[in-house]
mmCIF file of C-alpha atoms in Angstrom:
data_model
loop_
_atom_site.group_PDB
_atom_site.id
_atom_site.type_symbol
_atom_site.label_atom_id
_atom_site.label_comp_id
_atom_site.label_asym_id
_atom_site.label_seq_id
_atom_site.Cartn_x
_atom_site.Cartn_y
_atom_site.Cartn_z
ATOM 1 C CA MET T 1 10.028 -46.787 -16.367
ATOM 2 C CA MET T 2 9.432 -44.446 -19.276
ATOM 3 C CA ARG T 3 5.869 -43.777 -18.113
ATOM 4 C CA THR T 4 6.924 -43.186 -14.556
ATOM 5 C CA PHE T 5 9.507 -40.659 -15.734
ATOM 6 C CA PHE T 6 6.921 -39.037 -17.969
ATOM 7 C CA ALA T 7 4.421 -38.799 -15.092
ATOM 8 C CA ILE T 8 6.995 -37.208 -12.753
ATOM 9 C CA LEU T 9 7.923 -34.792 -15.531
ATOM 10 C CA LEU T 10 4.226 -34.007 -16.008
ATOM 11 C CA VAL T 11 3.767 -33.228 -12.291
ATOM 12 C CA THR T 12 6.881 -31.011 -12.226
ATOM 13 C CA ALA T 13 5.742 -29.136 -15.361
ATOM 14 C CA GLY T 14 2.245 -28.784 -13.943
ATOM 15 C CA ALA T 15 3.539 -27.289 -10.689
ATOM 16 C CA ALA T 16 5.848 -24.894 -12.537
ATOM 17 C CA LEU T 17 2.942 -23.850 -14.815
ATOM 18 C CA GLN T 18 0.625 -23.328 -11.890
ATOM 19 C CA ALA T 19 3.132 -21.093 -10.133
ATOM 20 C CA ALA T 20 3.854 -19.173 -13.338
ATOM 21 C CA LEU T 21 0.245 -18.463 -14.193
ATOM 22 C CA PRO T 22 -0.780 -14.926 -13.329
ATOM 23 C CA VAL T 23 -3.643 -14.034 -11.038
ATOM 24 C CA PHE T 24 -6.583 -13.039 -13.229
ATOM 25 C CA ALA T 25 -8.513 -9.980 -11.972
ATOM 26 C CA TRP T 26 -11.365 -10.830 -14.296
ATOM 27 C CA LEU T 27 -11.607 -14.289 -12.629
ATOM 28 C CA GLY T 28 -12.032 -12.696 -9.233
ATOM 29 C CA GLY T 29 -8.342 -12.523 -8.412
ATOM 30 C CA ILE T 30 -7.640 -16.218 -8.614
ATOM 31 C CA ARG T 31 -5.579 -18.339 -10.929
ATOM 32 C CA PRO T 32 -6.568 -21.718 -12.412
ATOM 33 C CA GLU T 33 -4.743 -24.715 -10.912
ATOM 34 C CA VAL T 34 -3.282 -27.559 -12.862
ATOM 35 C CA LEU T 35 -2.195 -29.935 -10.088
ATOM 36 C CA PRO T 36 -5.702 -30.864 -8.791
ATOM 37 C CA ALA T 37 -6.638 -31.807 -12.371
ATOM 38 C CA LEU T 38 -3.496 -33.956 -12.730
ATOM 39 C CA VAL T 39 -4.244 -35.701 -9.415
ATOM 40 C CA ALA T 40 -7.785 -36.429 -10.586
ATOM 41 C CA TYR T 41 -6.457 -37.693 -13.900
ATOM 42 C CA PHE T 42 -3.953 -40.082 -12.234
ATOM 43 C CA ALA T 43 -6.656 -41.368 -9.784
ATOM 44 C CA LEU T 44 -9.107 -42.211 -12.567
ATOM 45 C CA SER T 45 -6.563 -43.474 -15.073
ATOM 46 C CA LEU T 46 -3.942 -45.615 -13.276
ATOM 47 C CA LYS T 47 -4.607 -49.137 -12.082
ATOM 48 C CA ARG T 48 -2.123 -49.310 -9.201
ATOM 49 C CA PRO T 49 -3.244 -47.372 -6.083
ATOM 50 C CA ALA T 50 0.361 -47.035 -4.933
ATOM 51 C CA ALA T 51 1.306 -45.207 -8.131
ATOM 52 C CA VAL T 52 -1.784 -42.950 -7.743
ATOM 53 C CA VAL T 53 -1.004 -41.999 -4.191
ATOM 54 C CA ALA T 54 2.768 -41.634 -4.935
ATOM 55 C CA LEU T 55 2.066 -39.211 -7.809
ATOM 56 C CA ALA T 56 -0.484 -37.342 -5.771
ATOM 57 C CA ALA T 57 2.007 -37.021 -2.884
ATOM 58 C CA LEU T 58 4.664 -35.776 -5.338
ATOM 59 C CA ALA T 59 2.171 -33.205 -6.721
ATOM 60 C CA GLY T 60 1.487 -32.097 -3.140
ATOM 61 C CA LEU T 61 5.211 -31.736 -2.391
ATOM 62 C CA MET T 62 5.710 -29.714 -5.553
ATOM 63 C CA HIS T 63 2.758 -27.518 -4.669
ATOM 64 C CA ASP T 64 3.925 -26.853 -1.115
ATOM 65 C CA SER T 65 7.541 -26.182 -2.223
ATOM 66 C CA LEU T 66 6.207 -23.389 -4.420
ATOM 67 C CA SER T 67 3.878 -21.957 -1.857
ATOM 68 C CA ALA T 68 3.773 -20.503 1.614
ATOM 69 C CA ALA T 69 1.515 -23.404 2.675
ATOM 70 C CA PRO T 70 2.875 -25.503 5.540
ATOM 71 C CA PHE T 71 5.167 -28.001 3.914
ATOM 72 C CA GLY T 72 3.458 -31.350 3.486
ATOM 73 C CA VAL T 73 -0.161 -30.213 4.019
ATOM 74 C CA THR T 74 -1.094 -30.645 0.354
ATOM 75 C CA VAL T 75 0.571 -34.074 0.255
ATOM 76 C CA ALA T 76 -2.095 -35.302 2.607
ATOM 77 C CA THR T 77 -4.966 -33.565 0.850
ATOM 78 C CA PHE T 78 -3.950 -34.595 -2.684
ATOM 79 C CA GLY T 79 -3.210 -38.145 -1.439
ATOM 80 C CA ALA T 80 -6.548 -38.483 0.317
ATOM 81 C CA ALA T 81 -8.537 -37.061 -2.573
ATOM 82 C CA ALA T 82 -6.701 -39.322 -5.048
ATOM 83 C CA GLN T 83 -7.346 -42.387 -2.883
ATOM 84 C CA VAL T 84 -11.052 -41.597 -2.631
ATOM 85 C CA LEU T 85 -11.344 -41.120 -6.432
ATOM 86 C CA TRP T 86 -9.432 -44.304 -7.036
ATOM 87 C CA TRP T 87 -11.868 -46.247 -4.844
ATOM 88 C CA LEU T 88 -14.763 -44.779 -6.845
ATOM 89 C CA ARG T 89 -13.245 -45.362 -10.219
ATOM 90 C CA ASP T 90 -15.266 -48.516 -10.910
ATOM 91 C CA TRP T 91 -18.492 -46.557 -10.518
ATOM 92 C CA LEU T 92 -17.315 -43.605 -12.539
ATOM 93 C CA GLU T 93 -17.108 -43.467 -16.363
ATOM 94 C CA ARG T 94 -13.904 -41.425 -16.619
ATOM 95 C CA GLY T 95 -14.526 -40.652 -20.353
ATOM 96 C CA LEU T 96 -17.576 -38.501 -19.523
ATOM 97 C CA PRO T 97 -16.910 -34.779 -19.265
ATOM 98 C CA TRP T 98 -19.177 -34.331 -16.226
ATOM 99 C CA VAL T 99 -17.240 -37.066 -14.367
ATOM 100 C CA GLN T 100 -14.005 -35.225 -15.138
ATOM 101 C CA LEU T 101 -15.602 -31.998 -14.010
ATOM 102 C CA VAL T 102 -16.682 -33.465 -10.710
ATOM 103 C CA ALA T 103 -13.301 -35.151 -10.186
ATOM 104 C CA GLY T 104 -11.397 -31.904 -10.741
ATOM 105 C CA ALA T 105 -13.773 -29.923 -8.489
ATOM 106 C CA PHE T 106 -13.559 -32.627 -5.808
ATOM 107 C CA VAL T 107 -9.784 -32.481 -5.543
ATOM 108 C CA SER T 108 -9.886 -28.673 -5.563
ATOM 109 C CA LEU T 109 -12.531 -28.599 -2.841
ATOM 110 C CA VAL T 110 -10.682 -31.043 -0.526
ATOM 111 C CA THR T 111 -7.497 -28.958 -0.944
ATOM 112 C CA GLY T 112 -9.332 -25.697 -0.371
ATOM 113 C CA ILE T 113 -11.234 -26.979 2.707
ATOM 114 C CA VAL T 114 -8.022 -28.127 4.355
ATOM 115 C CA ALA T 115 -6.441 -24.758 3.549
ATOM 116 C CA LEU T 116 -9.377 -22.935 5.107
ATOM 117 C CA THR T 117 -9.112 -24.947 8.298
ATOM 118 C CA LEU T 118 -5.546 -23.580 8.586
ATOM 119 C CA ILE T 119 -6.121 -19.943 7.564
ATOM 120 C CA GLY T 120 -9.605 -19.450 8.819
ATOM 121 C CA VAL T 121 -13.080 -19.590 7.292
ATOM 122 C CA THR T 122 -14.869 -16.407 6.149
ATOM 123 C CA ALA T 123 -17.808 -15.896 3.836
ATOM 124 C CA VAL T 124 -15.553 -14.493 1.113
ATOM 125 C CA ALA T 125 -13.235 -17.503 1.511
ATOM 126 C CA VAL T 126 -16.158 -19.920 1.008
ATOM 127 C CA VAL T 127 -17.271 -18.078 -2.149
ATOM 128 C CA LYS T 128 -13.661 -18.251 -3.362
ATOM 129 C CA LEU T 129 -13.529 -21.940 -2.543
ATOM 130 C CA VAL T 130 -16.587 -22.763 -4.687
ATOM 131 C CA TRP T 131 -15.531 -20.447 -7.533
ATOM 132 C CA LEU T 132 -12.042 -21.963 -7.589
ATOM 133 C CA ALA T 133 -13.563 -25.519 -7.594
ATOM 134 C CA LEU T 134 -15.716 -24.585 -10.648
ATOM 135 C CA LEU T 135 -12.724 -23.127 -12.422
ATOM 136 C CA ASN T 136 -10.540 -26.193 -11.601
ATOM 137 C CA ALA T 137 -13.318 -28.483 -12.810
ATOM 138 C CA VAL T 138 -13.048 -26.870 -16.254
ATOM 139 C CA VAL T 139 -9.270 -27.180 -16.127
ATOM 140 C CA ALA T 140 -9.684 -30.875 -15.374
ATOM 141 C CA VAL T 141 -11.701 -31.509 -18.523
ATOM 142 C CA VAL T 142 -8.966 -29.838 -20.571
ATOM 143 C CA VAL T 143 -6.250 -31.812 -18.852
ATOM 144 C CA PHE T 144 -8.105 -35.112 -19.374
ATOM 145 C CA PHE T 145 -8.612 -34.398 -23.048
ATOM 146 C CA ALA T 146 -4.973 -33.356 -23.591
ATOM 147 C CA LEU T 147 -3.477 -36.236 -21.697
ATOM 148 C CA ASP T 148 -5.826 -38.865 -23.188
ATOM 149 C CA TYR T 149 -5.004 -37.562 -26.612
ATOM 150 C CA GLY T 150 -1.245 -37.724 -25.816
ATOM 151 C CA ARG T 151 -1.578 -41.250 -24.488
ATOM 152 C CA MET T 152 -3.462 -42.312 -27.515
ATOM 153 C CA GLN T 153 -0.748 -40.887 -29.755
ATOM 154 C CA MET T 154 1.922 -42.691 -27.780
ATOM 155 C CA GLY T 155 -0.055 -45.927 -27.770
ATOM 156 C CA TRP T 156 0.046 -46.089 -23.935
ATOM 157 C CA ASP T 157 -2.487 -47.879 -21.831
ATOM 158 C CA ALA T 158 -3.047 -47.496 -18.048
ATOM 159 C CA MET O 1 24.620 29.587 -95.532
ATOM 160 C CA LYS O 2 26.411 32.691 -96.737
ATOM 161 C CA HIS O 3 29.382 34.331 -95.009
ATOM 162 C CA LYS O 4 27.183 37.391 -94.175
ATOM 163 C CA ASP O 5 24.700 35.189 -92.360
ATOM 164 C CA TRP O 6 27.416 33.773 -90.103
ATOM 165 C CA VAL O 7 28.433 37.325 -89.155
ATOM 166 C CA ILE O 8 24.844 38.197 -88.227
ATOM 167 C CA ILE O 9 24.456 35.028 -86.135
ATOM 168 C CA GLY O 10 27.787 35.746 -84.452
ATOM 169 C CA LEU O 11 26.767 39.300 -83.666
ATOM 170 C CA LEU O 12 23.415 38.141 -82.213
ATOM 171 C CA VAL O 13 25.126 35.522 -79.995
ATOM 172 C CA LEU O 14 27.670 38.048 -78.915
ATOM 173 C CA GLY O 15 24.841 40.503 -78.118
ATOM 174 C CA TRP O 16 22.965 37.947 -76.121
ATOM 175 C CA VAL O 17 26.136 36.935 -74.235
ATOM 176 C CA ILE O 18 26.838 40.562 -73.381
ATOM 177 C CA PHE O 19 23.153 41.147 -72.463
ATOM 178 C CA LEU O 20 22.817 38.064 -70.273
ATOM 179 C CA GLY O 21 26.167 38.595 -68.628
ATOM 180 C CA GLN O 22 25.128 41.985 -67.326
ATOM 181 C CA PRO O 23 23.288 42.118 -64.013
ATOM 182 C CA THR O 24 20.324 44.021 -65.423
ATOM 183 C CA PRO O 25 16.796 43.621 -63.981
ATOM 184 C CA VAL O 26 15.658 42.088 -67.248
ATOM 185 C CA SER O 27 18.373 39.488 -67.287
ATOM 186 C CA ALA O 28 17.803 38.676 -63.666
ATOM 187 C CA ARG O 29 14.101 38.145 -64.209
ATOM 188 C CA LEU O 30 14.807 35.996 -67.192
ATOM 189 C CA ARG O 31 17.254 33.963 -65.198
ATOM 190 C CA ASN O 32 14.684 33.457 -62.425
ATOM 191 C CA PHE O 33 12.065 32.409 -64.886
ATOM 192 C CA LEU O 34 14.325 29.883 -66.497
ATOM 193 C CA THR O 35 15.425 28.595 -63.148
ATOM 194 C CA ARG O 36 11.765 27.987 -62.152
ATOM 195 C CA VAL O 37 11.139 26.139 -65.374
ATOM 196 C CA THR O 38 14.205 23.967 -65.252
ATOM 197 C CA THR O 39 14.277 23.068 -61.558
ATOM 198 C CA PRO O 40 11.546 20.356 -61.772
ATOM 199 C CA LEU O 41 13.560 18.766 -64.583
ATOM 200 C CA VAL O 42 16.670 18.820 -62.396
ATOM 201 C CA LYS O 43 14.673 17.055 -59.675
ATOM 202 C CA VAL O 44 13.634 14.340 -62.189
ATOM 203 C CA GLY O 45 17.338 13.855 -62.808
ATOM 204 C CA ASP O 46 17.754 13.054 -59.132
ATOM 205 C CA TRP O 47 15.713 9.889 -59.579
ATOM 206 C CA ILE O 48 18.050 8.428 -62.107
ATOM 207 C CA PRO O 49 20.596 6.905 -59.674
ATOM 208 C CA THR O 50 17.904 5.267 -57.525
ATOM 209 C CA VAL O 51 16.306 3.281 -60.347
ATOM 210 C CA ARG O 52 17.088 -0.296 -59.476
ATOM 211 C CA SER O 53 15.833 -3.688 -60.429
ATOM 212 C CA ARG O 54 12.696 -5.028 -58.685
ATOM 213 C CA ARG O 55 14.741 -7.846 -57.134
ATOM 214 C CA GLN O 56 17.153 -5.319 -55.610
ATOM 215 C CA LEU O 57 14.254 -3.295 -54.246
ATOM 216 C CA ALA O 58 12.605 -6.348 -52.741
ATOM 217 C CA GLN O 59 15.899 -7.293 -51.087
ATOM 218 C CA GLN O 60 16.312 -3.775 -49.783
ATOM 219 C CA ASN O 61 12.716 -3.875 -48.528
ATOM 220 C CA ASP O 62 13.350 -7.074 -46.619
ATOM 221 C CA ASP O 63 16.569 -5.686 -45.161
ATOM 222 C CA LEU O 64 14.771 -2.593 -44.014
ATOM 223 C CA ARG O 65 11.936 -4.564 -42.476
ATOM 224 C CA THR O 66 14.399 -6.661 -40.586
ATOM 225 C CA GLU O 67 16.144 -3.554 -39.421
ATOM 226 C CA VAL O 68 12.858 -1.927 -38.373
ATOM 227 C CA ASN O 69 12.010 -5.031 -36.340
ATOM 228 C CA ILE O 70 15.400 -5.001 -34.647
ATOM 229 C CA LEU O 71 15.069 -1.282 -33.909
ATOM 230 C CA ARG O 72 11.510 -1.773 -32.495
ATOM 231 C CA GLN O 73 12.786 -4.584 -30.297
ATOM 232 C CA ARG O 74 15.678 -2.400 -29.187
ATOM 233 C CA GLU O 75 13.265 0.404 -28.481
ATOM 234 C CA ARG O 76 11.084 -1.855 -26.370
ATOM 235 C CA THR O 77 14.156 -3.032 -24.462
ATOM 236 C CA ASN O 78 15.259 0.535 -23.920
ATOM 237 C CA ARG O 79 11.789 1.521 -22.642
ATOM 238 C CA GLU O 80 11.832 -1.491 -20.280
ATOM 239 C CA THR O 81 15.287 -0.534 -19.113
ATOM 240 C CA ALA O 82 14.155 3.065 -18.503
ATOM 241 C CA ARG O 83 11.186 1.697 -16.453
ATOM 242 C CA GLU O 84 13.486 -0.565 -14.500
ATOM 243 C CA ASN O 85 15.790 2.310 -13.869
ATOM 244 C CA ARG O 86 12.944 4.399 -12.440
ATOM 245 C CA ARG O 87 11.883 1.534 -10.203
ATOM 246 C CA LEU O 88 15.454 0.970 -9.028
ATOM 247 C CA GLU O 89 15.923 4.655 -8.380
ATOM 248 C CA ARG O 90 12.875 4.610 -6.118
ATOM 249 C CA LEU O 91 14.184 1.444 -4.463
ATOM 250 C CA LEU O 92 17.556 3.144 -3.900
ATOM 251 C CA GLU O 93 15.801 6.086 -2.373
ATOM 252 C CA MET O 94 14.050 3.668 -0.017
ATOM 253 C CA LYS O 95 17.428 2.083 0.782
ATOM 254 C CA ARG O 96 18.895 5.472 1.715
ATOM 255 C CA ARG O 97 15.856 6.330 3.889
ATOM 256 C CA LEU O 98 16.027 2.974 5.727
ATOM 257 C CA GLY O 99 19.638 3.357 6.701
ATOM 258 C CA PHE O 100 20.011 -0.391 7.362
ATOM 259 C CA PRO O 101 22.158 -2.868 5.380
ATOM 260 C CA THR O 102 19.830 -4.116 2.634
ATOM 261 C CA LEU O 103 19.997 -6.461 -0.328
ATOM 262 C CA ALA O 104 18.102 -5.870 -3.581
ATOM 263 C CA ALA O 105 16.315 -8.884 -4.987
ATOM 264 C CA ARG O 106 14.172 -9.666 -7.989
ATOM 265 C CA VAL O 107 10.755 -11.343 -7.678
ATOM 266 C CA ILE O 108 11.042 -14.609 -9.630
ATOM 267 C CA GLY O 109 7.828 -16.360 -8.649
ATOM 268 C CA ARG O 110 4.439 -16.183 -7.000
ATOM 269 C CA ASP O 111 2.625 -18.559 -4.731
ATOM 270 C CA ALA O 112 1.406 -21.735 -6.449
ATOM 271 C CA SER O 113 -1.631 -21.797 -4.165
ATOM 272 C CA ASN O 114 -4.643 -19.553 -4.230
ATOM 273 C CA TRP O 115 -4.862 -19.711 -0.426
ATOM 274 C CA TRP O 116 -1.508 -18.393 0.783
ATOM 275 C CA LYS O 117 0.163 -15.177 -0.252
ATOM 276 C CA SER O 118 3.885 -15.297 -0.953
ATOM 277 C CA ILE O 119 6.502 -14.475 -3.514
ATOM 278 C CA GLN O 120 9.834 -16.042 -4.337
ATOM 279 C CA ILE O 121 12.928 -13.896 -4.686
ATOM 280 C CA ASP O 122 16.321 -14.639 -6.323
ATOM 281 C CA ARG O 123 18.456 -14.186 -3.180
ATOM 282 C CA GLY O 124 19.070 -16.837 -0.587
ATOM 283 C CA GLU O 125 21.396 -18.084 2.103
ATOM 284 C CA GLN O 126 24.520 -17.533 -0.018
ATOM 285 C CA ASP O 127 23.619 -13.863 -0.229
ATOM 286 C CA GLY O 128 23.157 -13.493 3.519
ATOM 287 C CA VAL O 129 19.358 -13.863 3.577
ATOM 288 C CA ARG O 130 17.934 -15.625 6.620
ATOM 289 C CA GLU O 131 14.469 -16.501 7.834
ATOM 290 C CA ASN O 132 12.413 -13.698 9.413
ATOM 291 C CA MET O 133 14.004 -10.791 7.637
ATOM 292 C CA ALA O 134 11.845 -7.843 6.692
ATOM 293 C CA VAL O 135 11.244 -7.229 2.985
ATOM 294 C CA VAL O 136 10.253 -3.846 1.566
ATOM 295 C CA SER O 137 9.517 -2.287 -1.794
ATOM 296 C CA ALA O 138 9.968 1.352 -2.840
ATOM 297 C CA ASP O 139 6.421 2.031 -1.517
ATOM 298 C CA GLY O 140 6.473 0.251 1.809
ATOM 299 C CA LEU O 141 6.458 -3.006 3.672
ATOM 300 C CA VAL O 142 6.083 -6.193 1.655
ATOM 301 C CA GLY O 143 6.476 -8.979 4.186
ATOM 302 C CA LYS O 144 9.113 -11.258 5.731
ATOM 303 C CA THR O 145 11.238 -14.164 4.571
ATOM 304 C CA ILE O 146 9.931 -17.559 5.707
ATOM 305 C CA ALA O 147 11.833 -20.237 3.840
ATOM 306 C CA VAL O 148 15.329 -19.667 2.638
ATOM 307 C CA SER O 149 17.348 -22.001 0.349
ATOM 308 C CA ARG O 150 20.782 -21.537 -1.073
ATOM 309 C CA GLY O 151 19.917 -19.194 -3.966
ATOM 310 C CA GLU O 152 16.236 -18.315 -3.331
ATOM 311 C CA ALA O 153 13.914 -17.278 -0.560
ATOM 312 C CA ARG O 154 10.141 -17.249 -0.096
ATOM 313 C CA VAL O 155 8.621 -14.081 1.245
ATOM 314 C CA LEU O 156 5.326 -14.246 3.138
ATOM 315 C CA LEU O 157 3.364 -11.130 2.039
ATOM 316 C CA LEU O 158 1.704 -8.749 4.372
ATOM 317 C CA LEU O 159 -1.585 -9.818 2.727
ATOM 318 C CA ASP O 160 -1.342 -13.233 4.264
ATOM 319 C CA PRO O 161 -3.215 -13.725 7.556
ATOM 320 C CA ASP O 162 -0.081 -15.475 8.968
ATOM 321 C CA CYS O 163 2.020 -12.363 8.473
ATOM 322 C CA LYS O 164 1.466 -10.311 11.662
ATOM 323 C CA VAL O 165 3.245 -7.027 12.054
ATOM 324 C CA SER O 166 3.423 -4.804 15.141
ATOM 325 C CA ALA O 167 2.118 -1.480 13.869
ATOM 326 C CA LEU O 168 1.588 2.101 14.944
ATOM 327 C CA LEU O 169 -0.762 4.837 13.714
ATOM 328 C CA GLU O 170 1.453 7.727 12.682
ATOM 329 C CA GLU O 171 -0.480 10.663 14.146
ATOM 330 C CA SER O 172 -2.467 9.182 17.073
ATOM 331 C CA ARG O 173 0.439 6.864 17.981
ATOM 332 C CA GLU O 174 -2.012 4.065 18.772
ATOM 333 C CA PRO O 175 -0.465 0.642 18.557
ATOM 334 C CA GLY O 176 -1.947 -2.481 17.001
ATOM 335 C CA VAL O 177 -1.192 -5.549 14.831
ATOM 336 C CA ALA O 178 -1.403 -5.360 11.061
ATOM 337 C CA GLN O 179 -2.141 -8.585 9.194
ATOM 338 C CA GLY O 180 -3.736 -9.906 5.997
ATOM 339 C CA VAL O 181 -7.341 -10.963 5.589
ATOM 340 C CA THR O 182 -8.228 -14.519 4.663
ATOM 341 C CA ALA O 183 -8.922 -14.990 0.921
ATOM 342 C CA GLN O 184 -8.717 -11.269 0.217
ATOM 343 C CA THR O 185 -6.077 -8.926 -1.139
ATOM 344 C CA ARG O 186 -6.124 -6.331 1.635
ATOM 345 C CA CYS O 187 -5.008 -6.091 5.216
ATOM 346 C CA GLU O 188 -6.308 -4.791 8.477
ATOM 347 C CA MET O 189 -5.046 -3.547 11.814
ATOM 348 C CA LEU O 190 -6.386 -5.230 14.957
ATOM 349 C CA TYR O 191 -6.289 -4.569 18.656
ATOM 350 C CA VAL O 192 -6.433 -0.771 18.404
ATOM 351 C CA ASN O 193 -7.722 1.073 21.453
ATOM 352 C CA ARG O 194 -11.496 1.538 21.079
ATOM 353 C CA ALA O 195 -11.242 5.138 22.385
ATOM 354 C CA ALA O 196 -8.683 6.182 19.797
ATOM 355 C CA LYS O 197 -9.711 8.814 17.267
ATOM 356 C CA ILE O 198 -8.575 7.578 13.864
ATOM 357 C CA LYS O 199 -8.791 9.608 10.660
ATOM 358 C CA PRO O 200 -9.187 7.980 7.267
ATOM 359 C CA GLY O 201 -5.929 8.327 5.301
ATOM 360 C CA GLU O 202 -3.756 8.268 8.401
ATOM 361 C CA ALA O 203 -0.519 6.440 7.820
ATOM 362 C CA VAL O 204 0.254 3.147 9.556
ATOM 363 C CA LEU O 205 3.926 2.398 10.271
ATOM 364 C CA THR O 206 5.788 -0.506 11.757
ATOM 365 C CA SER O 207 6.360 -0.007 15.468
ATOM 366 C CA GLY O 208 9.705 -1.746 15.674
ATOM 367 C CA LEU O 209 8.472 -4.228 18.327
ATOM 368 C CA GLY O 210 9.131 -7.865 17.683
ATOM 369 C CA GLY O 211 12.596 -7.493 16.277
ATOM 370 C CA ILE O 212 11.789 -8.410 12.697
ATOM 371 C CA PHE O 213 10.499 -5.207 11.124
ATOM 372 C CA PRO O 214 12.441 -1.983 11.862
ATOM 373 C CA LYS O 215 10.497 0.936 13.126
ATOM 374 C CA GLY O 216 9.000 3.454 10.777
ATOM 375 C CA ILE O 217 8.317 1.485 7.584
ATOM 376 C CA HIS O 218 5.161 2.462 5.844
ATOM 377 C CA ILE O 219 2.610 -0.360 6.001
ATOM 378 C CA GLY O 220 -0.411 1.423 4.525
ATOM 379 C CA SER O 221 -3.070 4.002 5.252
ATOM 380 C CA VAL O 222 -6.411 3.891 7.038
ATOM 381 C CA LEU O 223 -9.438 3.210 4.840
ATOM 382 C CA GLU O 224 -12.019 2.986 7.608
ATOM 383 C CA ALA O 225 -12.189 2.157 11.282
ATOM 384 C CA GLY O 226 -14.828 0.525 13.365
ATOM 385 C CA LEU O 227 -15.424 -1.516 16.492
ATOM 386 C CA ASP O 228 -14.233 -5.125 16.165
ATOM 387 C CA PRO O 229 -17.533 -7.116 15.872
ATOM 388 C CA GLN O 230 -15.864 -10.238 17.327
ATOM 389 C CA SER O 231 -14.411 -8.861 20.535
ATOM 390 C CA GLY O 232 -16.163 -5.517 20.902
ATOM 391 C CA MET O 233 -13.187 -4.363 22.941
ATOM 392 C CA TYR O 234 -10.954 -2.976 20.178
ATOM 393 C CA GLN O 235 -11.155 -1.160 16.921
ATOM 394 C CA ARG O 236 -10.521 -2.938 13.652
ATOM 395 C CA ILE O 237 -9.049 -0.781 10.870
ATOM 396 C CA HIS O 238 -9.179 -1.592 7.180
ATOM 397 C CA LEU O 239 -5.927 -0.678 5.555
ATOM 398 C CA GLU O 240 -4.907 0.190 2.070
ATOM 399 C CA PRO O 241 -1.426 -1.403 1.724
ATOM 400 C CA ALA O 242 1.335 0.970 0.717
ATOM 401 C CA ALA O 243 3.019 -1.638 -1.524
ATOM 402 C CA ASP O 244 1.445 -2.621 -4.836
ATOM 403 C CA PHE O 245 1.519 -6.360 -4.444
ATOM 404 C CA ARG O 246 0.278 -7.069 -7.958
ATOM 405 C CA ARG O 247 3.264 -5.278 -9.484
ATOM 406 C CA LEU O 248 6.164 -6.318 -7.294
ATOM 407 C CA GLU O 249 9.301 -6.795 -9.396
ATOM 408 C CA GLU O 250 12.187 -5.758 -7.191
ATOM 409 C CA VAL O 251 12.383 -5.666 -3.436
ATOM 410 C CA LEU O 252 14.876 -4.956 -0.663
ATOM 411 C CA VAL O 253 15.635 -7.444 1.996
ATOM 412 C CA ILE O 254 16.674 -5.737 5.271
ATOM 413 C CA LEU O 255 19.612 -7.792 6.376
ATOM 414 C CA ARG O 256 19.970 -6.429 9.903
ATOM 415 C CA ALA O 257 17.471 -4.210 11.607
ATOM 416 C CA GLU O 258 19.452 -3.387 14.725
#
């Protein structure tokens, strides 16, 4: 119960942080995203797929409520990406930084590709998609480290 | 000392008193000289009341530092208030120019996604805001409201490809549609007559068609125009938006455009 509450709180805080972060001109006019990293973390850390998808859906709802994106579109993308990562979790060593990088980039790419199908694909948009995925991959490593450390301190297991 | 000596000393003193009491040039010069000599000593005397213990000085120093910090903070607040006043004055000027009932709102959030362009404002249904209301800044058109809750509303920015505005070139009077460009922070005007002569810098205004945006709001100015590579039938114009979307802090919601 406590962990569920904590996870919901984490998603809420992540969404608020993502909306509050400024757009960095030196990063090419984009802002790093926290929610794809959280979705990747849940997918590779939790045992129950229902919990993974539920948290991913919640993250998607939070995202869409703070965006002009069609409401619900990110629920599907986060949910699908989380489900795929959860299926692959036995083949992935989640403690390795490159796995965390790839997981973060994967969720970001899936979300971006779905967004582009809605708003239209251009060359600039594809460059932005790749650049954003790289940036979010780095965010994922930071999120994995921070949350693993937090869990270790609390003595929580998956 | 003998009695005679006292008499001599008394006469000398009396002589000096009489001499110094007279406003002669010699006595005046002497007075000035003595004044110059003694003044620095008088200034030293000024220090005497300020001599305090080290502890008292340290306490005073701390108090002054605190006061300086408070005053600095107050100065920053005053500067910020002055800036806000300037922005609000410009917004008020825009409100007068528009001539429609408007509602001032603060920008309280940006879009959580990197793919859509919107802002959140602190006015909602309870303030009379409804969906599809035009939103402007002191510089020009910002966008339209798309999702309104009780106390907040989301505004789709002109930079978003989904925000389409019926537009008009100010001088040539050529119509078209202004909209954002995918994944970029600029906008363009589409469906402009291919025969139209368009000058860079020409202003683009809302045409009033469509019922959402009142006529005559500044959308932006022409950067460059060229034939639309996709259709080849119209001109596509790159626009420099009038509003500074990176620095939006206060906006006006146009409550009724009729």
